[in-house]
mmCIF file of C-alpha atoms and ligand atoms in Angstrom:
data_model
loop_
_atom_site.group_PDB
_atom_site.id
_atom_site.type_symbol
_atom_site.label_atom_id
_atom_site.label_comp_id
_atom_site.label_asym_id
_atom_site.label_seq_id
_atom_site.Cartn_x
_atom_site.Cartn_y
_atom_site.Cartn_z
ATOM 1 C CA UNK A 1 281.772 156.183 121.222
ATOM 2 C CA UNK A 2 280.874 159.126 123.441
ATOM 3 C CA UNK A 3 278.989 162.296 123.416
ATOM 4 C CA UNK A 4 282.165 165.204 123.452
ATOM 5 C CA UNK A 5 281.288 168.225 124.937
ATOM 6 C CA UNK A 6 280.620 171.114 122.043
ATOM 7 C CA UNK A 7 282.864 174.347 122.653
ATOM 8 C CA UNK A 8 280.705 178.016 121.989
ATOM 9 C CA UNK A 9 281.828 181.425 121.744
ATOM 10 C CA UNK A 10 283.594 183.169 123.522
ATOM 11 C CA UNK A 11 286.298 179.804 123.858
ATOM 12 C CA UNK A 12 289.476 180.769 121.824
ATOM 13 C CA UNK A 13 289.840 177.565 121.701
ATOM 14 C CA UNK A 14 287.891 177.830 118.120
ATOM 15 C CA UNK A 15 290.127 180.318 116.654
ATOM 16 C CA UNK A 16 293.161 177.718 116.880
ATOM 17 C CA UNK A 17 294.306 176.478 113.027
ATOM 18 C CA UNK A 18 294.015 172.735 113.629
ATOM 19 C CA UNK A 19 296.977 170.107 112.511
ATOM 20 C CA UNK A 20 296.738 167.887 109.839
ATOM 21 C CA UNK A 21 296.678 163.947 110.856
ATOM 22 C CA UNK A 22 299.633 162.092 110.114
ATOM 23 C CA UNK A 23 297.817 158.999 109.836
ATOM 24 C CA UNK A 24 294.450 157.683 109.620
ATOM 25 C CA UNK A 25 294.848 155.314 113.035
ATOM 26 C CA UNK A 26 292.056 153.982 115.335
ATOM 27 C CA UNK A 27 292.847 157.042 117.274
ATOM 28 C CA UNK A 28 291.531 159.440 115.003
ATOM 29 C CA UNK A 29 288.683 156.621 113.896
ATOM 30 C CA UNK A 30 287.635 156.827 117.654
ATOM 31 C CA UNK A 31 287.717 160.594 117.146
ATOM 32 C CA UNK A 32 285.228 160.412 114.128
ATOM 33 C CA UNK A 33 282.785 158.036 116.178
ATOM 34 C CA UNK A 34 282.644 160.684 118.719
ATOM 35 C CA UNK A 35 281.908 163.724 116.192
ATOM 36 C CA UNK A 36 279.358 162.141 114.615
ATOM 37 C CA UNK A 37 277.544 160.849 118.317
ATOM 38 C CA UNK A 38 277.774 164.062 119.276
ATOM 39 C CA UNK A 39 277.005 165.796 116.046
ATOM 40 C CA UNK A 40 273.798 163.700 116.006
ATOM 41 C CA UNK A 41 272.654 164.520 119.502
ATOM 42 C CA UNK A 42 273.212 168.072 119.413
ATOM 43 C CA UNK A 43 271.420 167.625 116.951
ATOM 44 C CA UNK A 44 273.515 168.916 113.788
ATOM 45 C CA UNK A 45 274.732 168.195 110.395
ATOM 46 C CA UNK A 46 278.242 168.698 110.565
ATOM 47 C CA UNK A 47 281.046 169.137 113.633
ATOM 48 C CA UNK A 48 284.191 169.565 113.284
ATOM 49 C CA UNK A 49 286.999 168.401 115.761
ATOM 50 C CA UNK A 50 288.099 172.033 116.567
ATOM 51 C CA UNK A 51 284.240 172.766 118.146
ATOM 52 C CA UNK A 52 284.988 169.631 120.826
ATOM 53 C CA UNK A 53 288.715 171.154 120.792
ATOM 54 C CA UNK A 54 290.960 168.659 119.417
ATOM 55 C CA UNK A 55 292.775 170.759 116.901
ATOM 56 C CA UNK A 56 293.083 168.117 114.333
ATOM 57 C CA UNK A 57 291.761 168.037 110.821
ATOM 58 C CA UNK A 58 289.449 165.920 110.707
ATOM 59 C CA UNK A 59 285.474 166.840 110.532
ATOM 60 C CA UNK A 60 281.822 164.901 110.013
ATOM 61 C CA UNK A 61 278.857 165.675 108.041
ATOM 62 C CA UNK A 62 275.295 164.480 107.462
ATOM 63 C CA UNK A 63 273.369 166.475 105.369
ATOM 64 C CA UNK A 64 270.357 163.709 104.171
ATOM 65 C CA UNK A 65 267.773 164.651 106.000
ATOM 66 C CA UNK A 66 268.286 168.264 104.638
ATOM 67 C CA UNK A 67 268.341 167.226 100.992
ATOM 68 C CA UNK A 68 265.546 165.139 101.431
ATOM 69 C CA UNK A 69 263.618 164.493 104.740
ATOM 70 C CA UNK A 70 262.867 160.504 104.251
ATOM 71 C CA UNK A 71 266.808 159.503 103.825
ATOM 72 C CA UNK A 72 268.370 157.407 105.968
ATOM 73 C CA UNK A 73 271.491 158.493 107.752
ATOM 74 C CA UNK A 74 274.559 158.982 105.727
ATOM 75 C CA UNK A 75 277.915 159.456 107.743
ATOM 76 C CA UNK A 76 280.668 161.602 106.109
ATOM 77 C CA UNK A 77 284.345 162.029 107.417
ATOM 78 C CA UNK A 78 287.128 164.261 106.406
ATOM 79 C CA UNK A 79 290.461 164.053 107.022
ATOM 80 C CA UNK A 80 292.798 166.670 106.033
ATOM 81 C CA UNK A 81 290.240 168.131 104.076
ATOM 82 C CA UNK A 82 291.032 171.057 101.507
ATOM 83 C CA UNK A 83 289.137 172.215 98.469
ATOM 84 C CA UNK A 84 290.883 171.954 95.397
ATOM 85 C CA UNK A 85 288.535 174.247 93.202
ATOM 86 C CA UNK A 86 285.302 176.584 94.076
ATOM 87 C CA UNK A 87 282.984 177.868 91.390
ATOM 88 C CA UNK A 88 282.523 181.952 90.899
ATOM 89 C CA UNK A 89 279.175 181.734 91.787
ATOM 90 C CA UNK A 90 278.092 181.776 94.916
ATOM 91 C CA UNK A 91 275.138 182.302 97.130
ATOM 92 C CA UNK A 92 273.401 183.541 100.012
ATOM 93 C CA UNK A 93 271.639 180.962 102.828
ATOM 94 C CA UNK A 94 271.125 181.510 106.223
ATOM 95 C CA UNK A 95 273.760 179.377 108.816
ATOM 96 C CA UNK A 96 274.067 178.716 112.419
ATOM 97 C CA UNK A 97 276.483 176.613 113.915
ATOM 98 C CA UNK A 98 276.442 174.405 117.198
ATOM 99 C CA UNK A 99 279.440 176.824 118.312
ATOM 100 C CA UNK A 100 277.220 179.838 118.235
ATOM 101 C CA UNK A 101 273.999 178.905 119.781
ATOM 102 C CA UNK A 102 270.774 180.796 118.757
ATOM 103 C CA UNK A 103 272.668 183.092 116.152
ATOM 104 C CA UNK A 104 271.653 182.788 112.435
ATOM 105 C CA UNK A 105 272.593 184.603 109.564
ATOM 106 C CA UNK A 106 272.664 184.681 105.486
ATOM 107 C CA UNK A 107 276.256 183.544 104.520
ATOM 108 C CA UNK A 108 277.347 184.235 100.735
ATOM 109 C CA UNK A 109 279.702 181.312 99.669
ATOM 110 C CA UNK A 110 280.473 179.611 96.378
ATOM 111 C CA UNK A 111 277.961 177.258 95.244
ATOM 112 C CA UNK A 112 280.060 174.429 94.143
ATOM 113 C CA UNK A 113 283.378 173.065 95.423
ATOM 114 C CA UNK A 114 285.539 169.916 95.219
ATOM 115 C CA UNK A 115 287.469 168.796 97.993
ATOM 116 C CA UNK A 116 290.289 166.281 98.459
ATOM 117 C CA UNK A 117 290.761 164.173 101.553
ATOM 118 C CA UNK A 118 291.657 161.200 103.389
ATOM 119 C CA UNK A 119 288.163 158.747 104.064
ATOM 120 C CA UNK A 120 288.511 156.262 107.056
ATOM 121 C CA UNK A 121 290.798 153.998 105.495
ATOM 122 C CA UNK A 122 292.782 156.488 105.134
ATOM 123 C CA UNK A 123 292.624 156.638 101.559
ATOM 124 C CA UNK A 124 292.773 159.422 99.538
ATOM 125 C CA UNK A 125 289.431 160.925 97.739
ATOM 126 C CA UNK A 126 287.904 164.096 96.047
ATOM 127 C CA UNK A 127 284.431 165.093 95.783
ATOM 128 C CA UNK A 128 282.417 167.298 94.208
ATOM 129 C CA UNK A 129 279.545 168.692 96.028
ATOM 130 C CA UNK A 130 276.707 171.402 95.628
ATOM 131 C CA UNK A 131 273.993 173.662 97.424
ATOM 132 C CA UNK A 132 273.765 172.327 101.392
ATOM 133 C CA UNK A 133 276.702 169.903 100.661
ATOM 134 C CA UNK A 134 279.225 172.186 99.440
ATOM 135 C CA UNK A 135 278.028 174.905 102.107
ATOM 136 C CA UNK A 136 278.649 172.307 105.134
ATOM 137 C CA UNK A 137 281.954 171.316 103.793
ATOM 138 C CA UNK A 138 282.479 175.347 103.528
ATOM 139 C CA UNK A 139 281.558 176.216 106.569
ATOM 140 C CA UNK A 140 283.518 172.646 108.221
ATOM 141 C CA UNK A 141 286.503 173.400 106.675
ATOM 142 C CA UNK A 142 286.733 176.849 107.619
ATOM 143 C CA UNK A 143 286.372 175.739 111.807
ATOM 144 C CA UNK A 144 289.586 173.943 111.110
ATOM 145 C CA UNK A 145 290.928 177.391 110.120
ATOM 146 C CA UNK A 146 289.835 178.726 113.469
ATOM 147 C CA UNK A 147 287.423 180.342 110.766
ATOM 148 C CA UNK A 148 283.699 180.912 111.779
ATOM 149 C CA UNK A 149 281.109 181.457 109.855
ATOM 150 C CA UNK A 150 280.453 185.270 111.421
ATOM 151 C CA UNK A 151 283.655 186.455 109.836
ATOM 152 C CA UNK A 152 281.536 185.941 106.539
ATOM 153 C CA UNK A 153 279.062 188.595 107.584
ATOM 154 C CA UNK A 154 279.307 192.520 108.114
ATOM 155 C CA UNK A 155 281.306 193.915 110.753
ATOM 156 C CA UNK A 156 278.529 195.232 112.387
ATOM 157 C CA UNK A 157 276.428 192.316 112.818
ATOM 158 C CA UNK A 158 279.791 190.195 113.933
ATOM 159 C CA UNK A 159 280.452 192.658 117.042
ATOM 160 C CA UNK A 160 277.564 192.593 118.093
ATOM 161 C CA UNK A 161 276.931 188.455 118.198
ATOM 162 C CA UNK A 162 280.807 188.736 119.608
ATOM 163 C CA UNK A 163 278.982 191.283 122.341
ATOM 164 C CA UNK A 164 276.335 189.136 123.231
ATOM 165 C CA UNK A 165 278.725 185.873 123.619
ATOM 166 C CA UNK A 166 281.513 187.768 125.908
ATOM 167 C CA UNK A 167 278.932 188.919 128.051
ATOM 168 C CA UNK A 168 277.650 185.387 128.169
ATOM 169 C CA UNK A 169 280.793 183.907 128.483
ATOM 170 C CA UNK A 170 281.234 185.738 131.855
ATOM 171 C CA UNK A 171 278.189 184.404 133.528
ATOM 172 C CA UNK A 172 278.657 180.933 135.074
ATOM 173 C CA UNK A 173 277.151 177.914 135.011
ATOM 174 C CA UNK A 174 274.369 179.474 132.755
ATOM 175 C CA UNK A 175 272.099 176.524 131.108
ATOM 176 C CA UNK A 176 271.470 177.266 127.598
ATOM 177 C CA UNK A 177 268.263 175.726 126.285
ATOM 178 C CA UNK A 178 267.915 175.679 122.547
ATOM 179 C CA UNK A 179 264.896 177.446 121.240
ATOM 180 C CA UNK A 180 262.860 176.462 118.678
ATOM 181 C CA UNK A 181 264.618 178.055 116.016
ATOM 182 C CA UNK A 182 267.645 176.011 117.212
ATOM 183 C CA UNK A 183 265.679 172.745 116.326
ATOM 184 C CA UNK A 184 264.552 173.660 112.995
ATOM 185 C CA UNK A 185 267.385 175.774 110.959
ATOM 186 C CA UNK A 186 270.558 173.639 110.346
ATOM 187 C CA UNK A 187 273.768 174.058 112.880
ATOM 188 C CA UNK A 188 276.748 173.447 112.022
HETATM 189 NI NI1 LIG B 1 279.884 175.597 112.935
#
């Protein structure tokens, strides 16, 4: 296992559509070590492998502690993830993702999804998952789409986060320290 190192904004690397695994080895098991260590020191509650840029489709989750601060840890890996249905309604929440440090914003998505996928045995599975679940799997899903979640939100607000990022993309060796805000709100 190793800490990966995460890829922000401005890196087009993000915006690549990611392949789908051709088989669940101990290659792409090794992978899913490594997005979770890093996922967990960032810290965050899901990664997917396009934000340490291996553009393959696989992606980790831990939502627990969100749904209720005194769980224990609880893994989850995708492979080849898709969703299969998504309910009408949807809702608003506020999202920031380890990609786009120190940028949150309200997100409208559907509510409810299931999603098929391969597990780590490489068997197949579907699940069906509400409120902070189904948003992480949203929002997951979508990086391996080269999707992020600022193309959810107005044009307006997305040019000017893109702004801030290009500008800070052309400064070197900058440190970024997360703020407090970072800590607290979920990143994805
Ligand atoms: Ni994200």
């Amino acid at each position: 296992m190793a800490i990966r190192t995460i890829i922000t904004l401005p890196d087009k690397r993000l915006r690549q559509r990611a392949e789908p695994v051709a088989q669940v080895d101990a290659e792409v098991r090794a992978l899913m070590d490594d997005l979770l260590e890093t996922m967990y020191a960032a810290p965050g509650i899901g990664l997917a492998a396009t934000q340490i840029a291996v553009p393959k489709r696989v992606m980790v989750l831990d939502v627990a502690k969100r749904e209720d601060e005194n769980a224990g840890p609880n893994p989850m890996v995708f492979v080849n993830p898709e969703i299969l249905w998504s309910s009408e309604e949807t809702a608003a929440r506020e999202e920031g993702c380890l990609s786009i440090p120190e940028f949150f914003e309200e997100v409208v998505r559907p509510v409810s999804v299931h999603v098929g996928y391969l597990d780590r045995e490489g068997k197949r599975q579907e699940l069906e998952a509400e409120g902070i679940l189904a948003r992480c799997l949203q929002h997951e899903l979508d990086h391996l789409n080269g999707v992020l979640f600022i193309d959810h939100i107005s044009r307006l607000k997305r040019d000017r986060v893109l702004k801030k990022f290009n500008k800070a993309g052309k400064r070197e060796n900058e440190e970024r320290k997360p703020g407090r805000h970072d800590i607290e709100t979920e990143r994805a």
